[in-house]
PDB file of C-alpha atoms in Angstrom:
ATOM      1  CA  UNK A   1     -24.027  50.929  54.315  1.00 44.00           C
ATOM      2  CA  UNK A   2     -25.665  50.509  51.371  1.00 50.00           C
ATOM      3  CA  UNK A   3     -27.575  53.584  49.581  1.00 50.00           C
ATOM      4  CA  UNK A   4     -29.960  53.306  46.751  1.00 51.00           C
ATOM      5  CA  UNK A   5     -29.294  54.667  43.714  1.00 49.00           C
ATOM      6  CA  UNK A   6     -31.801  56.884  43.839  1.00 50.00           C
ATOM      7  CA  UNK A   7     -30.915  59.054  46.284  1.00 47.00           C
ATOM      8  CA  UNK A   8     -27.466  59.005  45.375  1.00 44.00           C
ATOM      9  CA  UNK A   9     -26.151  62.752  44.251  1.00 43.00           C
ATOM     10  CA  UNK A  10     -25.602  62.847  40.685  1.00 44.00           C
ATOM     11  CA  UNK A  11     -22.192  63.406  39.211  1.00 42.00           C
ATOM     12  CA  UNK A  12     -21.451  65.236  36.280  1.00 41.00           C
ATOM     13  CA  UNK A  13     -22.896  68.236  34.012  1.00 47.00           C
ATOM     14  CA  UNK A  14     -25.673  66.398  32.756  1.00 51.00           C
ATOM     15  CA  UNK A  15     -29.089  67.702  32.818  1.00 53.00           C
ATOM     16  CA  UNK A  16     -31.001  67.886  35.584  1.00 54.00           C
ATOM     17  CA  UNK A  17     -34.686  66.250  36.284  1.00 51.00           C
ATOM     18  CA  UNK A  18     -37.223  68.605  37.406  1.00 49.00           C
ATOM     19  CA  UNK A  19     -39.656  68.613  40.651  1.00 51.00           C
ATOM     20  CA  UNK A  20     -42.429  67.128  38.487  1.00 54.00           C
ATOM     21  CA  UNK A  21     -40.294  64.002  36.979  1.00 54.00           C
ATOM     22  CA  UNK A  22     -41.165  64.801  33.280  1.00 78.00           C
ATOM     23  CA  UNK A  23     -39.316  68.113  32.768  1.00 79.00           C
ATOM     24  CA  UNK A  24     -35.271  67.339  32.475  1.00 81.00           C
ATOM     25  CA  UNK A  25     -33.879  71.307  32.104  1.00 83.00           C
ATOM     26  CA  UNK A  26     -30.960  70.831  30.424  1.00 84.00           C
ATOM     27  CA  UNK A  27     -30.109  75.199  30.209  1.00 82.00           C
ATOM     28  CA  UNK A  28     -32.549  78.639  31.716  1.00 86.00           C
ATOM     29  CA  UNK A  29     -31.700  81.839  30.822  1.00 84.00           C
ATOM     30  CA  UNK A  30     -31.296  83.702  34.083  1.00 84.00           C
ATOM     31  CA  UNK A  31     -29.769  86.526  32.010  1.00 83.00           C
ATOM     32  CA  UNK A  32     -33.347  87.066  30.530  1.00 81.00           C
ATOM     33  CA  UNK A  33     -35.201  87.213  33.697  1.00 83.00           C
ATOM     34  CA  UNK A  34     -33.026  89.778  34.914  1.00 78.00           C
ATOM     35  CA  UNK A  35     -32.887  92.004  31.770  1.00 82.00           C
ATOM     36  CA  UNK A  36     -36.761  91.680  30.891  1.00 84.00           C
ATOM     37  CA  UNK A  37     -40.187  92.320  32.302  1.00 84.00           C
ATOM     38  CA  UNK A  38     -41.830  88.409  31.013  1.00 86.00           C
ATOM     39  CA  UNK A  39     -45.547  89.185  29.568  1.00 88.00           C
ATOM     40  CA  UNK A  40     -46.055  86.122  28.574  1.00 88.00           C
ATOM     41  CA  UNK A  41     -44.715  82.374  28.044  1.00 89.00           C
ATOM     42  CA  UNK A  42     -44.994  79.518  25.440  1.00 91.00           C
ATOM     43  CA  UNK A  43     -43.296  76.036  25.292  1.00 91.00           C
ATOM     44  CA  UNK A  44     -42.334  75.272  21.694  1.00 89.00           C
ATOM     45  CA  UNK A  45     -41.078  72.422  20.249  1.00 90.00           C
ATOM     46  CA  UNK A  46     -37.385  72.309  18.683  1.00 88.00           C
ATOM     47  CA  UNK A  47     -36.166  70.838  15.298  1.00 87.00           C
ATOM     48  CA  UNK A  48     -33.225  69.115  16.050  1.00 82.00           C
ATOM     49  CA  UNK A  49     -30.455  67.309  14.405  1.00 77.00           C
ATOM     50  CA  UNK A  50     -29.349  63.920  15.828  1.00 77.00           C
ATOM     51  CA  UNK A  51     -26.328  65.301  16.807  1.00 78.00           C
ATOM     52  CA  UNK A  52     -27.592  68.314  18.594  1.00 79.00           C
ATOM     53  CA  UNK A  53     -30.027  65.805  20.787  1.00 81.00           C
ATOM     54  CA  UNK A  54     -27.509  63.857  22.109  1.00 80.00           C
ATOM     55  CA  UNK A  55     -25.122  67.323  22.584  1.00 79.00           C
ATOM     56  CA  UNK A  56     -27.935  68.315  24.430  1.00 82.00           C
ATOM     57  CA  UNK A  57     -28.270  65.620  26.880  1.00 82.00           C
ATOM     58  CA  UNK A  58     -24.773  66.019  27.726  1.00 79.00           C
ATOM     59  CA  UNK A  59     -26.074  69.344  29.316  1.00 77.00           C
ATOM     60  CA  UNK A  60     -23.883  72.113  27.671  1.00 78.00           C
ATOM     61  CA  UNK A  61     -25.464  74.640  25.992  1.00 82.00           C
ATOM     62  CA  UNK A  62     -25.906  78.167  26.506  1.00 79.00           C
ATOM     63  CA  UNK A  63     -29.038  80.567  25.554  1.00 82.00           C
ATOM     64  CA  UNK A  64     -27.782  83.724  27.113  1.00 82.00           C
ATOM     65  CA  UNK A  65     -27.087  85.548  23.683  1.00 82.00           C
ATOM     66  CA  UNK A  66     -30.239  84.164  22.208  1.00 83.00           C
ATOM     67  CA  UNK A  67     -33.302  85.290  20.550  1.00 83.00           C
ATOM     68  CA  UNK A  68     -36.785  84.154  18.601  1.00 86.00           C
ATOM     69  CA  UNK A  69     -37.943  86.000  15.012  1.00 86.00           C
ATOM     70  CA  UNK A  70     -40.907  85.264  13.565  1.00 88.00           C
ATOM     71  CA  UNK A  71     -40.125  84.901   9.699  1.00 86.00           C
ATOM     72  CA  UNK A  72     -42.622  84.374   6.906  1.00 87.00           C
ATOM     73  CA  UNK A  73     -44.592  82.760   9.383  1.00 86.00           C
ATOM     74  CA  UNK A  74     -42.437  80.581  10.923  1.00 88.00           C
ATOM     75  CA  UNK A  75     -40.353  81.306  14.127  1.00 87.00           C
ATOM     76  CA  UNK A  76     -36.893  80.497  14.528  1.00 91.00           C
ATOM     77  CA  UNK A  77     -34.013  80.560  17.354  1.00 89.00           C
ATOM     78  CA  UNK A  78     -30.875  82.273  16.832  1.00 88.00           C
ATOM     79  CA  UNK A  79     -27.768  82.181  18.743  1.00 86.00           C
ATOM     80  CA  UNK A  80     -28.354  79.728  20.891  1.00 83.00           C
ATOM     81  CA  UNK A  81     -25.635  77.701  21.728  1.00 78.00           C
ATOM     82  CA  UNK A  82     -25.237  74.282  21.345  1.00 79.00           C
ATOM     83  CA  UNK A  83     -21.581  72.735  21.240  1.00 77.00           C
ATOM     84  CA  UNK A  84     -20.734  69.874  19.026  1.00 75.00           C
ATOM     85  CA  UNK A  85     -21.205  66.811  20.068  1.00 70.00           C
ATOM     86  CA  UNK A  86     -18.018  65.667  21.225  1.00 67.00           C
ATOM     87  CA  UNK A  87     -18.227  62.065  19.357  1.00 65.00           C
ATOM     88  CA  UNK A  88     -19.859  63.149  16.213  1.00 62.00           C
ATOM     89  CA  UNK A  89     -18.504  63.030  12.936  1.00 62.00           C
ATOM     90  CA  UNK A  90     -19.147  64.956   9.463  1.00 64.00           C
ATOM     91  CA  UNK A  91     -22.485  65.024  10.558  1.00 65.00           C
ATOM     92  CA  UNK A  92     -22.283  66.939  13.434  1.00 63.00           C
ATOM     93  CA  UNK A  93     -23.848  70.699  13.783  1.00 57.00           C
ATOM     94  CA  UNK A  94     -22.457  73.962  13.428  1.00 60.00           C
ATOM     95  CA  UNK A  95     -22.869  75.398  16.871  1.00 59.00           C
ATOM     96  CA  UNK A  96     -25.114  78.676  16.414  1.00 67.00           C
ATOM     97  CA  UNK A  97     -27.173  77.753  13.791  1.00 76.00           C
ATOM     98  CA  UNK A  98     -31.016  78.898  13.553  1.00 84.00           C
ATOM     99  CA  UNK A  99     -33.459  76.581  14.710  1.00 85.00           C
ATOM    100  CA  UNK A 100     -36.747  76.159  13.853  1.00 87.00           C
ATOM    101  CA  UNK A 101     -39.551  76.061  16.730  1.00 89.00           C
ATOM    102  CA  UNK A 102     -42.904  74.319  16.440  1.00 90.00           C
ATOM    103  CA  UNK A 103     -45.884  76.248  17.911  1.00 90.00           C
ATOM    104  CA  UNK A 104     -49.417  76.609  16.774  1.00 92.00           C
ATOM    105  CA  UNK A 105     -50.528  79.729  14.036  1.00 92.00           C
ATOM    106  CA  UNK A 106     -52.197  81.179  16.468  1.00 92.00           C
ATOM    107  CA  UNK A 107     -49.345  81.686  18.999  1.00 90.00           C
ATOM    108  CA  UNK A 108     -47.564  83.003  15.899  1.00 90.00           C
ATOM    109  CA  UNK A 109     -49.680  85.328  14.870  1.00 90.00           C
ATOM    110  CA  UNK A 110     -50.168  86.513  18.589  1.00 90.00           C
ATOM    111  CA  UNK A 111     -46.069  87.087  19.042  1.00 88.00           C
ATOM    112  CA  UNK A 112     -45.551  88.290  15.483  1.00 88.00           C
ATOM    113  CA  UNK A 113     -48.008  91.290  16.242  1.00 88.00           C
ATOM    114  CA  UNK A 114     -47.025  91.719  19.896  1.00 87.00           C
ATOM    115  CA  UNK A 115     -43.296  91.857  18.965  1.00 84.00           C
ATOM    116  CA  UNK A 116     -43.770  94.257  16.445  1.00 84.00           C
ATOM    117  CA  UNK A 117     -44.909  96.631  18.628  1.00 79.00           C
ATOM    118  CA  UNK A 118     -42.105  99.010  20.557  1.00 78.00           C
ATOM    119  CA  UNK A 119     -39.910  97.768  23.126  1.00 78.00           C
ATOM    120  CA  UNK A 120     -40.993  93.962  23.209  1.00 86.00           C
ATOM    121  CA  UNK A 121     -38.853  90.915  22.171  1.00 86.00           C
ATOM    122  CA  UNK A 122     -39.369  87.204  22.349  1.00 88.00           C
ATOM    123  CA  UNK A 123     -36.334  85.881  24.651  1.00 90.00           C
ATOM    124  CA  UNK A 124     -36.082  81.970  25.602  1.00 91.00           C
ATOM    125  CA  UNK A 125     -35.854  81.638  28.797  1.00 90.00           C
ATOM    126  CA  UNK A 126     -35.042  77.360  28.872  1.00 89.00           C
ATOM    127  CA  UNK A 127     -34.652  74.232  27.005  1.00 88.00           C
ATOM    128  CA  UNK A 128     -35.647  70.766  28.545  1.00 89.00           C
ATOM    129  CA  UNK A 129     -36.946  67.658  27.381  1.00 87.00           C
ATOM    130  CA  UNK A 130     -40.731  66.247  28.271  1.00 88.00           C
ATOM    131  CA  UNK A 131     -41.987  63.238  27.929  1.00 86.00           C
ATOM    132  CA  UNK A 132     -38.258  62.455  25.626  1.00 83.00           C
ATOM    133  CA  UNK A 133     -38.680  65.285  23.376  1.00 86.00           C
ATOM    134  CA  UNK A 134     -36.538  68.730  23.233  1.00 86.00           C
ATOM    135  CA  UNK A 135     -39.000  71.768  24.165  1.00 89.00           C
ATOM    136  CA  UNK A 136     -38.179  75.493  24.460  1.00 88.00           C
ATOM    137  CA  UNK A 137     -39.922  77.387  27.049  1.00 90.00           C
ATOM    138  CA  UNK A 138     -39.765  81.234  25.436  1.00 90.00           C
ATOM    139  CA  UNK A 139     -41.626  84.368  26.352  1.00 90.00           C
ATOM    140  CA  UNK A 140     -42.964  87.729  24.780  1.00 89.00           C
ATOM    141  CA  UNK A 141     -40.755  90.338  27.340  1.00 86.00           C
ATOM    142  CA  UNK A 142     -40.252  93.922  27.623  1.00 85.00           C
ATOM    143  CA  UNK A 143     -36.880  95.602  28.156  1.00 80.00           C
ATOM    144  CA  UNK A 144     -36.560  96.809  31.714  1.00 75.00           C
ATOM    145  CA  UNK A 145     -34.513 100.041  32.514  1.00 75.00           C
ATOM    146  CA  UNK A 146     -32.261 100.478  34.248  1.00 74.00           C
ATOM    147  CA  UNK A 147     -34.187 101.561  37.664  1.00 74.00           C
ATOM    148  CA  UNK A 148     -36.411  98.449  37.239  1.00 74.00           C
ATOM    149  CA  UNK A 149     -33.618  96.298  37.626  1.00 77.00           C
ATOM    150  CA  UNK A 150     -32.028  98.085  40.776  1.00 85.00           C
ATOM    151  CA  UNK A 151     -35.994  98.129  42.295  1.00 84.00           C
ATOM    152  CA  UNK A 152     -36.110  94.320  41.044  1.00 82.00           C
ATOM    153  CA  UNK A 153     -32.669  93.631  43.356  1.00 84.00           C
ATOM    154  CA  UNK A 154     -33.769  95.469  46.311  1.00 88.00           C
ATOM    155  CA  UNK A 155     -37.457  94.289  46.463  1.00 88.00           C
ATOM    156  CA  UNK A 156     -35.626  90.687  46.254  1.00 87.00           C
ATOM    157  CA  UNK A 157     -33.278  91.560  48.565  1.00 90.00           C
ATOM    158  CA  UNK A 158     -35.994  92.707  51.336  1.00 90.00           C
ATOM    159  CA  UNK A 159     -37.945  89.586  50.757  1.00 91.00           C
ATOM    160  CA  UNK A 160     -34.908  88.313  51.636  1.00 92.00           C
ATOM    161  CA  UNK A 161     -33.481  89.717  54.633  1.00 91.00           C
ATOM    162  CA  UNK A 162     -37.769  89.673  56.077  1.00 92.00           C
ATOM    163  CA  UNK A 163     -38.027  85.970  55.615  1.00 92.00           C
ATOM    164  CA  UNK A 164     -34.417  85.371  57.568  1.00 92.00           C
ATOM    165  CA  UNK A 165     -35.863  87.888  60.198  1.00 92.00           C
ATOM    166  CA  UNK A 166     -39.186  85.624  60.245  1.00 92.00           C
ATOM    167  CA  UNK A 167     -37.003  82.343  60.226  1.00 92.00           C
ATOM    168  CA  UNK A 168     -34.783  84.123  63.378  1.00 91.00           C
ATOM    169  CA  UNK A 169     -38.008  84.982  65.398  1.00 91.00           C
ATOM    170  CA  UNK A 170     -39.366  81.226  64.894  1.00 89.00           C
ATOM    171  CA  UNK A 171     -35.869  79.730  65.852  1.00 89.00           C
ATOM    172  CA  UNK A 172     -35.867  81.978  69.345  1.00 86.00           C
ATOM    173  CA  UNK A 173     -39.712  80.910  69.616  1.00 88.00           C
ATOM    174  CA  UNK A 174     -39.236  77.300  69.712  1.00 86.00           C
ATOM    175  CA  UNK A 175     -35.827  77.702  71.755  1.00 82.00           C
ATOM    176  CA  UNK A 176     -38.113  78.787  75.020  1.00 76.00           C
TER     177      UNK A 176
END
C-alpha cells in the first residue's frame, strides 16, 4: 500500500514543523516554564553564523542554562547551546558563545527597565525558524518559589485527573 509522504512519520532529531506550517521549533525551554512566572513574551531575531544555521537545523541544541542581558543597548544570549556542526571546518562556532538578538529600541528599553527591577529575568523560552529565518521566542519572568511550583503541579495535576473523570463519564454515556 502505498502512503504519501506526507503523512509519513518523520525519522530522526530534526526539527519539528509547527501546527501553523511556518514555525519549525527546533528547541523550548520547558525548564523555564517550570522555574518562572512568564510576564511577558517577545520573538527576536538571532545573529547567526553559517555554521550555527545549519547546526541548528540538525535540531540539537539546548537553552536550558540560558539567559538574555541587555548591554549598552543591545541584548544578547548567553549559554545557549548550540553544538558544532558536525561537517564544519575552521569555521565552525564555539558552542556557548553570546549571541546577539534583534528586537526593536523600544522592546529594549521596556526589558532593560523591567529587568532591573527585583526578582525579574529575561529567560528564552524557544528557538525556531519562520518564514526561513532563526527567531528566539524570550520572555520577561519572575522567579517562582518554591510553593508556586508545588501549587503549579497540583493545579495541573487536578486539571488532569477532572478532564479523565469528564472523558470516563462521556465514554459510559455513549456506551448506553
Amino acid at each position: 500500500m502505498y502512503v504519501p509522504k506526507e503523512s509519513q512519520p518523520k525519522q530522526g532529531g530534526g526539527a519539528a514543523k509547527a501546527k501553523d506550517g511556518k514555525r519549525k521549533i527546533v528547541a523550548q525551554n520547558k525548564k523555564a516554564r517550570h522555574d518562572y512566572a512568564i510576564i511577558d513574551t517577545y520573538e527576536a531575531g538571532l545573529v547567526l553564523t553559517g555554521t550555527e544555521v545549519k547546526s541548528l537545523r540538525q535540531g540539537r541544541t539546548s537553552l536550558t542554562d540560558g539567559f538574555v542581558q541587555i548591554d549598552e543597548g543591545e541584548a544578547w544570549l548567553h549559554n545557549a547551546h548550540i553544538p558544532e556542526y558536525s561537517q564544519g571546518s575552521w569555521t565552525n562556532h564555539s558552542a556557548r558563545r553570546k549571541r546577539k538578538l534583534l528586537l526593536h529600541r523600544e522592546e529594549i528599553d521596556k526589558l532593560e527597565a523591567k529587568s532591573q527591577e527585583t526578582g525579574h529575568t529575561i529567560v528564552p523560552l524557544a528557538l525556531y525558524f519562520k518564514d526561513g529565518r532563526a527567531k528566539a521566542e524570550i520572555a520577561l519572568a519572575r522567579g517562582k518559589k518554591e510553593y508556586d511550583k508545588r501549587q503549579t503541579l497540583r493545579e495541573k495535576q487536578d486539571r488532569r485527573e477532572s478532564d479523565r473523570a469528564i472523558a470516563a463519564a462521556k465514554r459510559k454515556q455513549r456506551a448506553q
